[in-house]
PDB file of N, CA and C in Angstrom:
ATOM      1  N   MET A  30     -19.973 108.195-108.338  1.00 77.00           N
ATOM      2  CA  MET A  30     -19.423 108.377-109.795  1.00 77.00           C
ATOM      3  C   MET A  30     -18.264 108.231-109.442  1.00 77.00           C
ATOM      4  N   SER A  31     -17.797 107.191-109.880  1.00 88.00           N
ATOM      5  CA  SER A  31     -16.360 106.705-110.141  1.00 88.00           C
ATOM      6  C   SER A  31     -15.894 107.749-111.425  1.00 88.00           C
ATOM      7  N   ASN A  32     -14.378 107.643-111.165  1.00 94.00           N
ATOM      8  CA  ASN A  32     -12.881 109.127-112.067  1.00 94.00           C
ATOM      9  C   ASN A  32     -12.799 107.494-113.311  1.00 94.00           C
ATOM     10  N   ILE A  33     -12.533 108.224-113.798  1.00 96.00           N
ATOM     11  CA  ILE A  33     -11.558 107.671-115.388  1.00 96.00           C
ATOM     12  C   ILE A  33     -11.054 108.389-115.644  1.00 96.00           C
ATOM     13  N   VAL A  34      -9.578 107.714-115.446  1.00 97.00           N
ATOM     14  CA  VAL A  34      -8.175 108.664-116.168  1.00 97.00           C
ATOM     15  C   VAL A  34      -7.866 107.916-117.534  1.00 97.00           C
ATOM     16  N   ILE A  35      -7.971 108.735-118.363  1.00 97.00           N
ATOM     17  CA  ILE A  35      -7.674 108.333-120.042  1.00 97.00           C
ATOM     18  C   ILE A  35      -5.439 109.183-120.283  1.00 97.00           C
ATOM     19  N   SER A  36      -5.061 108.253-120.047  1.00 97.00           N
ATOM     20  CA  SER A  36      -3.723 110.057-120.122  1.00 97.00           C
ATOM     21  C   SER A  36      -3.432 109.067-121.767  1.00 97.00           C
ATOM     22  N   GLY A  37      -3.181 110.441-122.562  1.00 96.00           N
ATOM     23  CA  GLY A  37      -3.124 109.876-124.272  1.00 96.00           C
ATOM     24  C   GLY A  37      -4.844 110.083-124.543  1.00 96.00           C
ATOM     25  N   ALA A  38      -5.489 110.732-124.531  1.00 96.00           N
ATOM     26  CA  ALA A  38      -6.630 111.635-124.179  1.00 96.00           C
ATOM     27  C   ALA A  38      -6.955 111.839-125.747  1.00 96.00           C
ATOM     28  N   ASP A  39      -5.733 113.040-126.370  1.00 95.00           N
ATOM     29  CA  ASP A  39      -6.018 113.510-127.385  1.00 95.00           C
ATOM     30  C   ASP A  39      -5.446 112.593-129.073  1.00 95.00           C
ATOM     31  N   GLY A  40      -4.959 110.950-128.322  1.00 95.00           N
ATOM     32  CA  GLY A  40      -4.437 110.451-129.561  1.00 95.00           C
ATOM     33  C   GLY A  40      -5.939 109.583-130.229  1.00 95.00           C
ATOM     34  N   PHE A  41      -5.918 109.380-131.008  1.00 96.00           N
ATOM     35  CA  PHE A  41      -6.874 108.153-131.682  1.00 96.00           C
ATOM     36  C   PHE A  41      -7.148 107.186-130.977  1.00 96.00           C
ATOM     37  N   ILE A  42      -6.675 106.379-130.556  1.00 96.00           N
ATOM     38  CA  ILE A  42      -7.453 105.329-129.115  1.00 96.00           C
ATOM     39  C   ILE A  42      -8.474 105.928-128.655  1.00 96.00           C
ATOM     40  N   GLY A  43      -7.541 107.133-127.585  1.00 96.00           N
ATOM     41  CA  GLY A  43      -8.341 107.823-126.898  1.00 96.00           C
ATOM     42  C   GLY A  43      -9.483 108.563-127.078  1.00 96.00           C
ATOM     43  N   LYS A  44      -9.753 109.084-128.568  1.00 97.00           N
ATOM     44  CA  LYS A  44     -10.578 110.160-128.650  1.00 97.00           C
ATOM     45  C   LYS A  44     -11.999 108.838-128.819  1.00 97.00           C
ATOM     46  N   HIS A  45     -11.713 107.609-128.940  1.00 97.00           N
ATOM     47  CA  HIS A  45     -12.563 106.994-129.705  1.00 97.00           C
ATOM     48  C   HIS A  45     -12.973 106.446-128.432  1.00 97.00           C
ATOM     49  N   LEU A  46     -12.298 105.688-127.561  1.00 96.00           N
ATOM     50  CA  LEU A  46     -12.661 105.724-126.421  1.00 96.00           C
ATOM     51  C   LEU A  46     -13.418 106.737-125.522  1.00 96.00           C
ATOM     52  N   ILE A  47     -13.044 107.599-125.018  1.00 96.00           N
ATOM     53  CA  ILE A  47     -13.980 108.532-124.951  1.00 96.00           C
ATOM     54  C   ILE A  47     -15.222 108.942-125.191  1.00 96.00           C
ATOM     55  N   SER A  48     -15.233 108.775-126.525  1.00 95.00           N
ATOM     56  CA  SER A  48     -16.639 108.793-127.929  1.00 95.00           C
ATOM     57  C   SER A  48     -17.413 107.854-127.071  1.00 95.00           C
ATOM     58  N   LYS A  49     -17.206 107.040-126.607  1.00 95.00           N
ATOM     59  CA  LYS A  49     -17.811 105.581-126.113  1.00 95.00           C
ATOM     60  C   LYS A  49     -18.031 105.948-124.203  1.00 95.00           C
ATOM     61  N   LEU A  50     -17.213 106.130-123.779  1.00 94.00           N
ATOM     62  CA  LEU A  50     -16.971 105.669-121.809  1.00 94.00           C
ATOM     63  C   LEU A  50     -18.152 106.919-122.151  1.00 94.00           C
ATOM     64  N   SER A  51     -18.671 108.357-122.591  1.00 92.00           N
ATOM     65  CA  SER A  51     -18.896 109.791-122.250  1.00 92.00           C
ATOM     66  C   SER A  51     -20.643 109.537-122.844  1.00 92.00           C
ATOM     67  N   LYS A  52     -20.387 108.227-122.871  1.00 90.00           N
ATOM     68  CA  LYS A  52     -22.202 108.144-123.166  1.00 90.00           C
ATOM     69  C   LYS A  52     -22.753 107.213-121.698  1.00 90.00           C
ATOM     70  N   VAL A  53     -21.634 106.682-121.039  1.00 84.00           N
ATOM     71  CA  VAL A  53     -22.016 106.473-119.768  1.00 84.00           C
ATOM     72  C   VAL A  53     -22.216 107.271-118.874  1.00 84.00           C
ATOM     73  N   LYS A  54     -23.270 107.719-118.112  1.00 85.00           N
ATOM     74  CA  LYS A  54     -23.143 108.863-116.725  1.00 85.00           C
ATOM     75  C   LYS A  54     -22.245 107.843-115.506  1.00 85.00           C
ATOM     76  N   LYS A  55     -22.079 107.179-115.275  1.00 89.00           N
ATOM     77  CA  LYS A  55     -21.414 106.855-114.261  1.00 89.00           C
ATOM     78  C   LYS A  55     -20.059 106.624-113.526  1.00 89.00           C
ATOM     79  N   TYR A  56     -19.583 107.003-114.731  1.00 89.00           N
ATOM     80  CA  TYR A  56     -17.678 107.581-115.062  1.00 89.00           C
ATOM     81  C   TYR A  56     -17.742 109.193-115.111  1.00 89.00           C
ATOM     82  N   LYS A  57     -16.974 109.619-113.706  1.00 94.00           N
ATOM     83  CA  LYS A  57     -16.710 110.321-114.645  1.00 94.00           C
ATOM     84  C   LYS A  57     -14.997 111.251-115.030  1.00 94.00           C
ATOM     85  N   LEU A  58     -15.063 110.949-116.754  1.00 95.00           N
ATOM     86  CA  LEU A  58     -13.539 111.156-117.433  1.00 95.00           C
ATOM     87  C   LEU A  58     -12.558 112.291-117.200  1.00 95.00           C
ATOM     88  N   ILE A  59     -11.474 112.006-116.423  1.00 96.00           N
ATOM     89  CA  ILE A  59      -9.947 112.750-117.127  1.00 96.00           C
ATOM     90  C   ILE A  59      -9.692 112.882-117.674  1.00 96.00           C
ATOM     91  N   LYS A  60      -9.505 113.588-118.995  1.00 96.00           N
ATOM     92  CA  LYS A  60      -8.443 113.902-119.905  1.00 96.00           C
ATOM     93  C   LYS A  60      -7.281 113.589-119.831  1.00 96.00           C
ATOM     94  N   MET A  61      -6.257 113.156-119.948  1.00 96.00           N
ATOM     95  CA  MET A  61      -4.929 113.650-120.171  1.00 96.00           C
ATOM     96  C   MET A  61      -4.027 113.896-121.535  1.00 96.00           C
ATOM     97  N   GLY A  62      -4.999 114.823-122.152  1.00 92.00           N
ATOM     98  CA  GLY A  62      -3.847 115.459-123.819  1.00 92.00           C
ATOM     99  C   GLY A  62      -2.864 116.023-123.111  1.00 92.00           C
ATOM    100  N   LYS A  63      -2.106 116.060-124.243  1.00 90.00           N
ATOM    101  CA  LYS A  63      -0.838 116.431-124.977  1.00 90.00           C
ATOM    102  C   LYS A  63      -0.739 118.091-123.451  1.00 90.00           C
ATOM    103  N   GLY A  64      -1.439 118.796-123.593  1.00 92.00           N
ATOM    104  CA  GLY A  64      -1.430 119.826-122.793  1.00 92.00           C
ATOM    105  C   GLY A  64      -1.857 119.686-121.639  1.00 92.00           C
ATOM    106  N   PHE A  65      -2.075 118.269-121.212  1.00 93.00           N
ATOM    107  CA  PHE A  65      -1.415 117.882-119.337  1.00 93.00           C
ATOM    108  C   PHE A  65      -0.907 118.285-118.968  1.00 93.00           C
ATOM    109  N   GLY A  66       0.353 118.104-118.986  1.00 92.00           N
ATOM    110  CA  GLY A  66       2.431 117.722-119.147  1.00 92.00           C
ATOM    111  C   GLY A  66       3.072 117.086-119.318  1.00 92.00           C
ATOM    112  N   ASN A  67       3.922 116.432-118.893  1.00 94.00           N
ATOM    113  CA  ASN A  67       4.583 115.309-119.546  1.00 94.00           C
ATOM    114  C   ASN A  67       4.674 114.449-118.471  1.00 94.00           C
ATOM    115  N   ILE A  68       4.214 112.893-119.586  1.00 94.00           N
ATOM    116  CA  ILE A  68       3.474 111.964-118.430  1.00 94.00           C
ATOM    117  C   ILE A  68       4.895 111.636-117.601  1.00 94.00           C
ATOM    118  N   SER A  69       5.799 112.034-118.104  1.00 94.00           N
ATOM    119  CA  SER A  69       6.670 111.454-117.081  1.00 94.00           C
ATOM    120  C   SER A  69       7.491 111.254-116.057  1.00 94.00           C
ATOM    121  N   LYS A  70       7.032 113.032-115.923  1.00 94.00           N
ATOM    122  CA  LYS A  70       7.698 113.561-114.639  1.00 94.00           C
ATOM    123  C   LYS A  70       6.629 113.309-113.430  1.00 94.00           C
ATOM    124  N   GLU A  71       6.571 112.815-112.151  1.00 94.00           N
ATOM    125  CA  GLU A  71       5.818 112.892-111.043  1.00 94.00           C
ATOM    126  C   GLU A  71       4.750 113.691-110.656  1.00 94.00           C
ATOM    127  N   LYS A  72       5.083 115.192-110.920  1.00 95.00           N
ATOM    128  CA  LYS A  72       3.619 115.959-110.685  1.00 95.00           C
ATOM    129  C   LYS A  72       3.341 116.567-111.681  1.00 95.00           C
ATOM    130  N   THR A  73       3.254 115.361-112.678  1.00 94.00           N
ATOM    131  CA  THR A  73       2.150 115.781-113.464  1.00 94.00           C
ATOM    132  C   THR A  73       1.237 114.935-112.798  1.00 94.00           C
ATOM    133  N   TRP A  74       1.605 113.404-112.534  1.00 95.00           N
ATOM    134  CA  TRP A  74       0.601 112.684-112.132  1.00 95.00           C
ATOM    135  C   TRP A  74      -0.051 112.765-111.363  1.00 95.00           C
ATOM    136  N   LYS A  75       0.873 113.878-109.982  1.00 94.00           N
ATOM    137  CA  LYS A  75      -0.314 114.257-108.922  1.00 94.00           C
ATOM    138  C   LYS A  75      -1.036 115.677-108.887  1.00 94.00           C
ATOM    139  N   LYS A  76      -1.047 115.561-109.699  1.00 92.00           N
ATOM    140  CA  LYS A  76      -1.870 117.028-110.304  1.00 92.00           C
ATOM    141  C   LYS A  76      -3.613 116.757-110.807  1.00 92.00           C
ATOM    142  N   LEU A  77      -3.529 114.385-110.348  1.00 94.00           N
ATOM    143  CA  LEU A  77      -4.448 114.473-110.837  1.00 94.00           C
ATOM    144  C   LEU A  77      -5.147 113.883-109.627  1.00 94.00           C
ATOM    145  N   PRO A  78      -6.579 113.698-109.799  1.00 94.00           N
ATOM    146  CA  PRO A  78      -7.829 113.370-108.943  1.00 94.00           C
ATOM    147  C   PRO A  78      -7.735 111.971-108.604  1.00 94.00           C
ATOM    148  N   LYS A  79      -8.041 110.760-107.676  1.00 94.00           N
ATOM    149  CA  LYS A  79      -8.014 109.507-106.772  1.00 94.00           C
ATOM    150  C   LYS A  79      -9.092 109.743-108.102  1.00 94.00           C
ATOM    151  N   ALA A  80      -8.464 108.180-108.490  1.00 95.00           N
ATOM    152  CA  ALA A  80     -10.007 106.896-109.474  1.00 95.00           C
ATOM    153  C   ALA A  80      -9.926 105.746-109.162  1.00 95.00           C
ATOM    154  N   LYS A  81     -11.029 105.250-109.789  1.00 93.00           N
ATOM    155  CA  LYS A  81     -10.756 104.174-109.732  1.00 93.00           C
ATOM    156  C   LYS A  81     -10.044 103.144-111.314  1.00 93.00           C
ATOM    157  N   ILE A  82     -10.167 103.944-111.543  1.00 95.00           N
ATOM    158  CA  ILE A  82      -9.526 103.256-113.664  1.00 95.00           C
ATOM    159  C   ILE A  82      -8.598 103.949-113.958  1.00 95.00           C
ATOM    160  N   LEU A  83      -8.258 103.973-114.396  1.00 97.00           N
ATOM    161  CA  LEU A  83      -6.780 104.282-115.491  1.00 97.00           C
ATOM    162  C   LEU A  83      -6.665 103.507-116.593  1.00 97.00           C
ATOM    163  N   ILE A  84      -6.596 104.018-117.496  1.00 97.00           N
ATOM    164  CA  ILE A  84      -6.494 103.637-118.982  1.00 97.00           C
ATOM    165  C   ILE A  84      -5.393 104.753-119.451  1.00 97.00           C
ATOM    166  N   HIS A  85      -4.226 103.682-119.714  1.00 97.00           N
ATOM    167  CA  HIS A  85      -3.332 104.342-120.020  1.00 97.00           C
ATOM    168  C   HIS A  85      -2.766 104.592-121.579  1.00 97.00           C
ATOM    169  N   LEU A  86      -3.031 105.231-122.368  1.00 97.00           N
ATOM    170  CA  LEU A  86      -2.889 104.961-123.511  1.00 97.00           C
ATOM    171  C   LEU A  86      -1.510 106.001-123.994  1.00 97.00           C
ATOM    172  N   ALA A  87      -1.605 106.916-123.114  1.00 95.00           N
ATOM    173  CA  ALA A  87       0.063 107.516-123.495  1.00 95.00           C
ATOM    174  C   ALA A  87       1.181 106.929-124.127  1.00 95.00           C
ATOM    175  N   ALA A  88       2.119 107.217-125.177  1.00 92.00           N
ATOM    176  CA  ALA A  88       3.076 106.933-125.732  1.00 92.00           C
ATOM    177  C   ALA A  88       3.358 108.173-126.786  1.00 92.00           C
ATOM    178  N   LYS A  89       4.300 107.605-126.891  1.00 91.00           N
ATOM    179  CA  LYS A  89       5.471 108.523-128.046  1.00 91.00           C
ATOM    180  C   LYS A  89       5.165 106.769-129.326  1.00 91.00           C
ATOM    181  N   ILE A  90       4.840 106.986-130.676  1.00 89.00           N
ATOM    182  CA  ILE A  90       4.772 105.814-131.949  1.00 89.00           C
ATOM    183  C   ILE A  90       5.383 106.322-132.899  1.00 89.00           C
ATOM    184  N   PHE A  91       5.233 107.280-133.321  1.00 87.00           N
ATOM    185  CA  PHE A  91       6.058 107.742-134.248  1.00 87.00           C
ATOM    186  C   PHE A  91       7.490 106.949-135.212  1.00 87.00           C
ATOM    187  N   VAL A  92       7.706 105.704-134.139  1.00 89.00           N
ATOM    188  CA  VAL A  92       8.940 105.162-135.239  1.00 89.00           C
ATOM    189  C   VAL A  92       9.972 105.861-136.114  1.00 89.00           C
ATOM    190  N   PRO A  93      10.228 106.674-136.564  1.00 87.00           N
ATOM    191  CA  PRO A  93      10.944 107.442-137.505  1.00 87.00           C
ATOM    192  C   PRO A  93      11.818 108.151-136.552  1.00 87.00           C
ATOM    193  N   ASN A  94      11.098 108.849-135.600  1.00 84.00           N
ATOM    194  CA  ASN A  94      11.324 109.147-135.230  1.00 84.00           C
ATOM    195  C   ASN A  94      11.986 109.028-134.008  1.00 84.00           C
ATOM    196  N   SER A  95      12.235 108.086-133.779  1.00 84.00           N
ATOM    197  CA  SER A  95      12.909 107.222-132.888  1.00 84.00           C
ATOM    198  C   SER A  95      14.571 106.518-132.409  1.00 84.00           C
ATOM    199  N   TRP A  96      13.922 106.688-133.655  1.00 91.00           N
ATOM    200  CA  TRP A  96      15.218 106.721-134.163  1.00 91.00           C
ATOM    201  C   TRP A  96      16.995 108.158-133.989  1.00 91.00           C
ATOM    202  N   ASN A  97      15.384 109.128-134.100  1.00 90.00           N
ATOM    203  CA  ASN A  97      16.813 110.452-133.585  1.00 90.00           C
ATOM    204  C   ASN A  97      16.369 110.353-132.763  1.00 90.00           C
ATOM    205  N   SER A  98      15.995 110.254-131.923  1.00 88.00           N
ATOM    206  CA  SER A  98      15.881 111.003-129.884  1.00 88.00           C
ATOM    207  C   SER A  98      15.208 109.875-129.892  1.00 88.00           C
ATOM    208  N   PRO A  99      15.930 108.500-128.970  1.00 91.00           N
ATOM    209  CA  PRO A  99      15.557 107.026-128.074  1.00 91.00           C
ATOM    210  C   PRO A  99      15.662 108.320-127.012  1.00 91.00           C
ATOM    211  N   LYS A 100      16.063 108.196-126.771  1.00 91.00           N
ATOM    212  CA  LYS A 100      15.789 109.143-124.692  1.00 91.00           C
ATOM    213  C   LYS A 100      15.316 109.139-124.518  1.00 91.00           C
ATOM    214  N   GLU A 101      14.503 110.091-125.903  1.00 90.00           N
ATOM    215  CA  GLU A 101      13.024 110.838-125.433  1.00 90.00           C
ATOM    216  C   GLU A 101      11.649 109.598-125.624  1.00 90.00           C
ATOM    217  N   PHE A 102      12.147 108.979-126.182  1.00 92.00           N
ATOM    218  CA  PHE A 102      10.816 107.625-126.402  1.00 92.00           C
ATOM    219  C   PHE A 102      11.026 107.224-125.255  1.00 92.00           C
ATOM    220  N   PHE A 103      12.162 106.508-124.661  1.00 92.00           N
ATOM    221  CA  PHE A 103      12.335 106.038-123.412  1.00 92.00           C
ATOM    222  C   PHE A 103      11.392 106.829-122.495  1.00 92.00           C
ATOM    223  N   GLU A 104      12.424 107.831-122.560  1.00 91.00           N
ATOM    224  CA  GLU A 104      12.144 108.347-121.042  1.00 91.00           C
ATOM    225  C   GLU A 104      10.119 108.489-121.226  1.00 91.00           C
ATOM    226  N   THR A 105       9.213 108.675-122.377  1.00 92.00           N
ATOM    227  CA  THR A 105       8.294 109.543-122.661  1.00 92.00           C
ATOM    228  C   THR A 105       7.344 107.997-122.250  1.00 92.00           C
ATOM    229  N   ASN A 106       7.798 106.565-122.809  1.00 94.00           N
ATOM    230  CA  ASN A 106       7.377 105.779-122.715  1.00 94.00           C
ATOM    231  C   ASN A 106       7.254 104.442-122.139  1.00 94.00           C
ATOM    232  N   VAL A 107       8.730 104.268-121.338  1.00 95.00           N
ATOM    233  CA  VAL A 107       9.107 104.288-119.781  1.00 95.00           C
ATOM    234  C   VAL A 107       8.942 104.258-118.984  1.00 95.00           C
ATOM    235  N   LEU A 108       9.067 105.654-118.515  1.00 95.00           N
ATOM    236  CA  LEU A 108       8.764 106.204-117.887  1.00 95.00           C
ATOM    237  C   LEU A 108       7.508 106.936-117.600  1.00 95.00           C
ATOM    238  N   GLY A 109       7.282 107.228-118.387  1.00 95.00           N
ATOM    239  CA  GLY A 109       5.634 107.488-118.220  1.00 95.00           C
ATOM    240  C   GLY A 109       4.595 106.717-117.998  1.00 95.00           C
ATOM    241  N   THR A 110       5.131 105.064-118.254  1.00 96.00           N
ATOM    242  CA  THR A 110       3.960 104.089-117.863  1.00 96.00           C
ATOM    243  C   THR A 110       4.637 103.473-115.779  1.00 96.00           C
ATOM    244  N   LEU A 111       5.814 103.765-115.715  1.00 97.00           N
ATOM    245  CA  LEU A 111       5.583 103.900-114.207  1.00 97.00           C
ATOM    246  C   LEU A 111       5.713 104.718-114.133  1.00 97.00           C
ATOM    247  N   MET A 112       5.021 106.130-114.586  1.00 96.00           N
ATOM    248  CA  MET A 112       4.595 107.538-113.301  1.00 96.00           C
ATOM    249  C   MET A 112       3.462 106.583-113.121  1.00 96.00           C
ATOM    250  N   ALA A 113       2.821 105.820-114.703  1.00 97.00           N
ATOM    251  CA  ALA A 113       1.329 105.596-114.834  1.00 97.00           C
ATOM    252  C   ALA A 113       1.004 105.097-113.420  1.00 97.00           C
ATOM    253  N   LEU A 114       2.030 103.228-113.172  1.00 97.00           N
ATOM    254  CA  LEU A 114       2.098 102.579-112.119  1.00 97.00           C
ATOM    255  C   LEU A 114       1.878 102.632-110.557  1.00 97.00           C
ATOM    256  N   GLU A 115       3.091 104.023-110.244  1.00 96.00           N
ATOM    257  CA  GLU A 115       2.904 104.880-108.982  1.00 96.00           C
ATOM    258  C   GLU A 115       1.586 105.419-108.931  1.00 96.00           C
ATOM    259  N   TYR A 116       0.564 106.157-110.058  1.00 96.00           N
ATOM    260  CA  TYR A 116      -0.148 106.664-109.922  1.00 96.00           C
ATOM    261  C   TYR A 116      -1.506 105.701-108.836  1.00 96.00           C
ATOM    262  N   CYS A 117      -1.340 104.554-109.748  1.00 96.00           N
ATOM    263  CA  CYS A 117      -2.330 103.798-109.758  1.00 96.00           C
ATOM    264  C   CYS A 117      -1.972 102.447-107.515  1.00 96.00           C
ATOM    265  N   ARG A 118      -0.205 102.912-107.792  1.00 94.00           N
ATOM    266  CA  ARG A 118       0.199 102.396-106.672  1.00 94.00           C
ATOM    267  C   ARG A 118      -0.517 103.438-104.948  1.00 94.00           C
ATOM    268  N   ARG A 119      -0.683 104.552-105.578  1.00 90.00           N
ATOM    269  CA  ARG A 119      -0.863 105.461-104.280  1.00 90.00           C
ATOM    270  C   ARG A 119      -2.187 105.701-104.685  1.00 90.00           C
TER     271      ARG A 119
END
């Protein structure tokens, strides 16, 4: 059985994807929701078991909030993606 990590599991697309993938019994789904930790931090990704597949959906998306706190959006979206790539590289 292969592991699939889904970051952004609490989001709209993540919920629907999990609903579909959970019907396929050959995968074990590892759901990274909001409570899993800060995706821009390496320690969050180190908590994960090894996986064959990563579906990275986690991001901050509400544009008006990005005007008020652009640094927070940058850290989550850009550094979070970098951490996801580093997880895959390891």
